[in-house]
Coordinates of C-alpha atoms in Angstrom, one line a residue:
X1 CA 10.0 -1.1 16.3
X2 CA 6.5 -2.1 16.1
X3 CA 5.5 -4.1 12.6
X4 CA 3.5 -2.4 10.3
X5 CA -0.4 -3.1 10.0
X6 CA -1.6 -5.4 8.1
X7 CA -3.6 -4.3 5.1
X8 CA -7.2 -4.3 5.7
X9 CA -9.8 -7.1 5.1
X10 CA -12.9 -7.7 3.1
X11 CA -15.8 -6.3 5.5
X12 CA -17.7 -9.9 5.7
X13 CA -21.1 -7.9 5.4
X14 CA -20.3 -7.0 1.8
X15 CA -19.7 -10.7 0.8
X16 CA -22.7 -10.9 -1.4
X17 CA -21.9 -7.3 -3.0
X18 CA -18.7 -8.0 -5.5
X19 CA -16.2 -11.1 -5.6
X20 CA -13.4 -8.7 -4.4
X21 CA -12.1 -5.2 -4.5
X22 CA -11.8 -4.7 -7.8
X23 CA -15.4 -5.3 -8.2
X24 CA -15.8 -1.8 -6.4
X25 CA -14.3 -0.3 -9.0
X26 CA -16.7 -1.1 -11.6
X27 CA -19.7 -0.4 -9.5
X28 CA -18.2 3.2 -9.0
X29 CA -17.4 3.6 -12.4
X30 CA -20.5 5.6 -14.1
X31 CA -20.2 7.9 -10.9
X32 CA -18.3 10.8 -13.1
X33 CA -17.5 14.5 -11.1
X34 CA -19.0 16.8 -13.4
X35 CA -15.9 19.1 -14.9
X36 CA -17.9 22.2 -14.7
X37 CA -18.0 22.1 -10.9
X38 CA -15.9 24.1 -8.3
X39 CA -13.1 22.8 -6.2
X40 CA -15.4 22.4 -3.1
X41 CA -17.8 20.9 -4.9
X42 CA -15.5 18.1 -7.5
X43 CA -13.9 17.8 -3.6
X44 CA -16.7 16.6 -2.1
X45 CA -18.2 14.0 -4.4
X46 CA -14.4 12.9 -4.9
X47 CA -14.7 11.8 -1.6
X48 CA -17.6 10.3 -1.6
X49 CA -17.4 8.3 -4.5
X50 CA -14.1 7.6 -2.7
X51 CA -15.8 6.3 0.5
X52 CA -18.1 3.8 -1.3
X53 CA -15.2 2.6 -3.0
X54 CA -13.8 1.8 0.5
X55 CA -17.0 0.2 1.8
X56 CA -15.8 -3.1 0.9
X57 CA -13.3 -3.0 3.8
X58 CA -15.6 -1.1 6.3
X59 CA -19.4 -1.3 5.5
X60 CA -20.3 1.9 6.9
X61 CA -18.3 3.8 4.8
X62 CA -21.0 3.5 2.4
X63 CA -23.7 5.8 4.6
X64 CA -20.8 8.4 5.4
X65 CA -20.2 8.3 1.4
X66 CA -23.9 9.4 0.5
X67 CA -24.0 11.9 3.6
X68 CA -20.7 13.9 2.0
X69 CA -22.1 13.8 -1.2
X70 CA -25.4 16.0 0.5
X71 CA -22.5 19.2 0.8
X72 CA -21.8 19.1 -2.5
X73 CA -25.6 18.8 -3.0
X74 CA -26.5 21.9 -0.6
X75 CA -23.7 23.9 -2.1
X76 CA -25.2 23.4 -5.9
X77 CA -29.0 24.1 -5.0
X78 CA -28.3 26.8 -2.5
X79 CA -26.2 28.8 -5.7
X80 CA -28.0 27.9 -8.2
X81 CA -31.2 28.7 -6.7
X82 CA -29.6 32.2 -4.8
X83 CA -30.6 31.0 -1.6
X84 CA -30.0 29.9 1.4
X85 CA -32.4 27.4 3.2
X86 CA -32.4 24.1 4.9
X87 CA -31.6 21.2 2.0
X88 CA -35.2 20.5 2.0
X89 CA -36.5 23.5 1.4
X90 CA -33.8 23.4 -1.7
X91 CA -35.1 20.2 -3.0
X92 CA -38.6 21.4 -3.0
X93 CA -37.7 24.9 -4.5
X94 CA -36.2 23.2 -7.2
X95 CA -38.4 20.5 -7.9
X96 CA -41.0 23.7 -8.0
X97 CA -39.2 25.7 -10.5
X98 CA -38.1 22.4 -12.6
X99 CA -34.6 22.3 -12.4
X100 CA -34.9 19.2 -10.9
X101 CA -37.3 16.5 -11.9
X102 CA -39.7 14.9 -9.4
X103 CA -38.3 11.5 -9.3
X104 CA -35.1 12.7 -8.6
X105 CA -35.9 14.8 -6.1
X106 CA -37.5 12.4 -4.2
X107 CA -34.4 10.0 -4.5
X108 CA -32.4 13.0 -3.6
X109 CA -34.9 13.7 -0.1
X110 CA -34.2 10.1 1.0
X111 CA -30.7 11.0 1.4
X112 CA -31.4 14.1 3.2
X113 CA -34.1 11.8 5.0
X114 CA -31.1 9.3 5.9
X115 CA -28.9 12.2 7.4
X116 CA -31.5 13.8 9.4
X117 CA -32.1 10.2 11.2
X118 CA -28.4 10.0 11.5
X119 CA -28.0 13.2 13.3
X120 CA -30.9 12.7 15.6
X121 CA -29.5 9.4 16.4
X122 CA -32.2 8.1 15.0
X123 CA -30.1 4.9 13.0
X124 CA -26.4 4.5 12.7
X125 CA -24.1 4.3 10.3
X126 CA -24.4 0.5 9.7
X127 CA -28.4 1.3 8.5
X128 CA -27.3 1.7 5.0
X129 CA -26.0 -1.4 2.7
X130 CA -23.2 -0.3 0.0
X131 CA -25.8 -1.2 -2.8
X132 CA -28.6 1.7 -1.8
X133 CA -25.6 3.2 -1.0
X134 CA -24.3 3.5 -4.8
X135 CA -28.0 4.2 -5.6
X136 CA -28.1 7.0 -3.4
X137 CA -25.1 8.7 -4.2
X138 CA -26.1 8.3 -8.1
X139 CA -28.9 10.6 -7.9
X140 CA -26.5 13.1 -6.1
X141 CA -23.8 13.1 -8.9
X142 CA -26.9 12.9 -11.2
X143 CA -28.9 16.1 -9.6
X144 CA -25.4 18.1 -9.5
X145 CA -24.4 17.4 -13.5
X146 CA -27.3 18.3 -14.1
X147 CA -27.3 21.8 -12.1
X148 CA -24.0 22.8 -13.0
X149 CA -24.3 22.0 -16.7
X150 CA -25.8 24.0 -19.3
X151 CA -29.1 25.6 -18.9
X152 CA -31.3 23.8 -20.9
X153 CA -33.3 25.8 -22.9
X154 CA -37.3 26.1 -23.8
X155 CA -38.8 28.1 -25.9
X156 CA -40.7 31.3 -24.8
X157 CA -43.6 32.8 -26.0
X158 CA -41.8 34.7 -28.3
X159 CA -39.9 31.9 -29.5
X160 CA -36.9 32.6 -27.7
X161 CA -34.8 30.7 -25.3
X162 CA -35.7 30.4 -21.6
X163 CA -34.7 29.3 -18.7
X164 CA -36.7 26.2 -16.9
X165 CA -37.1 28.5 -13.9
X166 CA -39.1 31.0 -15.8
X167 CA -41.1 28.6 -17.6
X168 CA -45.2 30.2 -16.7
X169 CA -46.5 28.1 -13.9
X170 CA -49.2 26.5 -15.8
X171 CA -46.7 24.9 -19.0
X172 CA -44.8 23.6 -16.0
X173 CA -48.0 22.3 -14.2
X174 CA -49.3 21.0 -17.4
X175 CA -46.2 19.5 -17.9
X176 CA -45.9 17.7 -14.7
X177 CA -49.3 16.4 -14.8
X178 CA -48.5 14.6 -18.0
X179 CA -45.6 12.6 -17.0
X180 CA -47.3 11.9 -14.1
X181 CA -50.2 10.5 -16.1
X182 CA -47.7 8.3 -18.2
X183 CA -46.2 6.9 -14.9
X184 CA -46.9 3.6 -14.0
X185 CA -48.9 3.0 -10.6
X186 CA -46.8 0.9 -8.2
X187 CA -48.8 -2.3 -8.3
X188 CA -47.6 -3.5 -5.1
X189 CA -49.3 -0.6 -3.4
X190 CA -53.1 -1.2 -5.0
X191 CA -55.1 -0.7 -1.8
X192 CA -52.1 -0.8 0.2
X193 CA -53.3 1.8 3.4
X194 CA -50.9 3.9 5.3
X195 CA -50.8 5.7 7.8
X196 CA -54.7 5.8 7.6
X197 CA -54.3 7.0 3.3
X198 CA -55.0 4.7 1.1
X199 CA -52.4 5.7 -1.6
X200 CA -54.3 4.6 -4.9
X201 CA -57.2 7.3 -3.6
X202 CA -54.6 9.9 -3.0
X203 CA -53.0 9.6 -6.6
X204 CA -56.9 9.6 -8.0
X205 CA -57.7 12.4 -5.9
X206 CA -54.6 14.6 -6.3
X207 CA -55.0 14.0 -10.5
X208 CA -58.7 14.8 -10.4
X209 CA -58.2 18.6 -8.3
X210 CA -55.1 19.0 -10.5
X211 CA -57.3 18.4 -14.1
X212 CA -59.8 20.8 -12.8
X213 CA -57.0 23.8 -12.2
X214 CA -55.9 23.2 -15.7
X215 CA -59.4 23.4 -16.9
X216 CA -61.2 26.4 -15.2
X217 CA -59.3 26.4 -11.6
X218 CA -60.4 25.0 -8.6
X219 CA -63.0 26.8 -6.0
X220 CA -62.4 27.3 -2.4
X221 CA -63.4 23.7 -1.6
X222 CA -61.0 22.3 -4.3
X223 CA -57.9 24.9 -2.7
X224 CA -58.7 23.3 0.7
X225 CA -59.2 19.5 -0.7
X226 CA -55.8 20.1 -2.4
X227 CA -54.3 21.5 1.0
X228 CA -55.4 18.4 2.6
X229 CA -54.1 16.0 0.0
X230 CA -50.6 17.7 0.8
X231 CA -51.0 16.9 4.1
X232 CA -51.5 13.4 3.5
X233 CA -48.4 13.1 1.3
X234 CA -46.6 15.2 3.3
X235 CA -47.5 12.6 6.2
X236 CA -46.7 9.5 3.9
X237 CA -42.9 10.8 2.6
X238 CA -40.9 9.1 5.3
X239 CA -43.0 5.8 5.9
X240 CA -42.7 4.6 2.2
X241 CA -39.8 2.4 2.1
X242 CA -40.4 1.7 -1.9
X243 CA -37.7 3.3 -4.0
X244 CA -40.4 3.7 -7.0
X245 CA -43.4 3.8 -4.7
X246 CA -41.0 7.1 -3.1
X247 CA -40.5 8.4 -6.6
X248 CA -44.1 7.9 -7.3
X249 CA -45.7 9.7 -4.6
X250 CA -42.7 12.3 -4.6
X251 CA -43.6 13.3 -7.7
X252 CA -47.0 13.7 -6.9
X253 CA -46.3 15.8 -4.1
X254 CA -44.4 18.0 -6.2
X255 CA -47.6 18.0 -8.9
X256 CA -50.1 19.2 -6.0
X257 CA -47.3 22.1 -4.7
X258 CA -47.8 23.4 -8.1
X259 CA -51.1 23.3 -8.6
X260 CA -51.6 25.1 -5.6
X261 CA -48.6 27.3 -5.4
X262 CA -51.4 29.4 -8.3
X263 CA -53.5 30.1 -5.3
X264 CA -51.0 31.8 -2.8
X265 CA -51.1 35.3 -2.6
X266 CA -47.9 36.8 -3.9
X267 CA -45.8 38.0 -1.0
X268 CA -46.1 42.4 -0.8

């Protein structure tokens, strides 16, 4: 008869993480499966919340925790949204309409970022520590309580209730623009250049094109200066390894979409 295995040990890479395992269970704690979800998705972030419990006996388990959690994701958008597109495509949409806010989305698109690289062998599963890991997988359980709750409601022209997704373009633009003007610049990315962009040029540039389509529109040369800022940011999204500096310039992104999503002819 061959003796049973042992029970597993502390994965030395997580030494500096908690003093044991029941450490893990606090730091999984506030990750709570929203009760409104369905089976597959309460399954799937079950299981992940699961796995980054168990990444203190096999470190890896913490980037195969925030990869499941990205079905549950998909799922929400794809239904809530009523389409079906690649995740980031879903992000964007949403971040677009304002189901999602912009920080969250671009906490949410370094996940998706992280899976991508996994799948095109890019990194392994050992690239991601159980700490960004419980980061990570917050603004997934976040991001799905927050699409299968209620709808939150705003108020119409009319005074009555509306949903976020019908909310005009410019309120939302407005909107936007405003708490991106309250956000506080990264200061450890003041003349920082990447990528050939200085970034504290970008955010000036992108806030100046999007004051001028709130106030009168922009002309043909602010559309294409606009176009080109997207480029840039579109350019910078994976080389910023800054969670805020991410969040920052994620948001931005999301405020120069809108701004020129007004000047896209509607599809006929």
């Amino acid at each position: 008869m061959k003796p049973l295995p042992s029970a597993p040990l502390p994965d030395p890479r997580n030494r500096c993480l908690v003093p044991d395992y029941e450490g893990m269970h606090v730091l999984v704690a506030e990750l709570v499966v929203p009760g409104d979800a369905s089976m597959y998705v309460m399954s799937a972030l079950e299981t992940s919340r699961e796995l980054l419990r168990h990444s203190y006996f096999r470190y890896e388990f913490a980037t195969a925790a925030v990869t499941h959690s990205l079905f549950a994701l998909e799922h929400v958008l794809a239904e809530r949204l009523a389409v079906k597109e690649p995740l980031h495509a879903l992000i964007e949409r949403a971040t677009d309409t304002g189901l999602v806010p912009a920080d969250l989305a671009a906490r949410l698109d370094r996940s998706r970022q992280l899976r991508d690289e996994l799948t095109q062998g890019a990194v392994t599963s050992a690239d991601l520590n159980p700490t960004r890991g419980i980061a990570l997988l917050r603004a997934v359980f976040d991001a799905v309580t927050l699409l299968v709750g209620p709808r939150p409601a705003a108020q119409g022209a009319e005074g009555e209730a509306a949903d976020p997704g019908t909310e005009p373009l410019e309120a939302r633009l407005a909107r936007l623009a405003e708490e991106h003007r309250r956000a506080l610049y990264p200061d450890s990315f003041r003349g920082v250049d990447i990528g050939g962009v200085e970034l504290i040029l970008l955010d000036a540039d992108v806030a100046g094109l999007v004051h001028t389509e709130l106030n009168g529109g922009l002309d043909d040369n602010g559309i294409a200066a606009l176009w080109g800022c997207i480029a840039d940011l579109d350019t910078l999204e994976p080389l910023i390894d800054s969670e805020y500096c991410a969040s920052y310039f994620g948001r931005l992104r999301a405020l120069a979409r809108l701004a020129v999503a007004r000047h896209i002819p509607a599809a006929t």
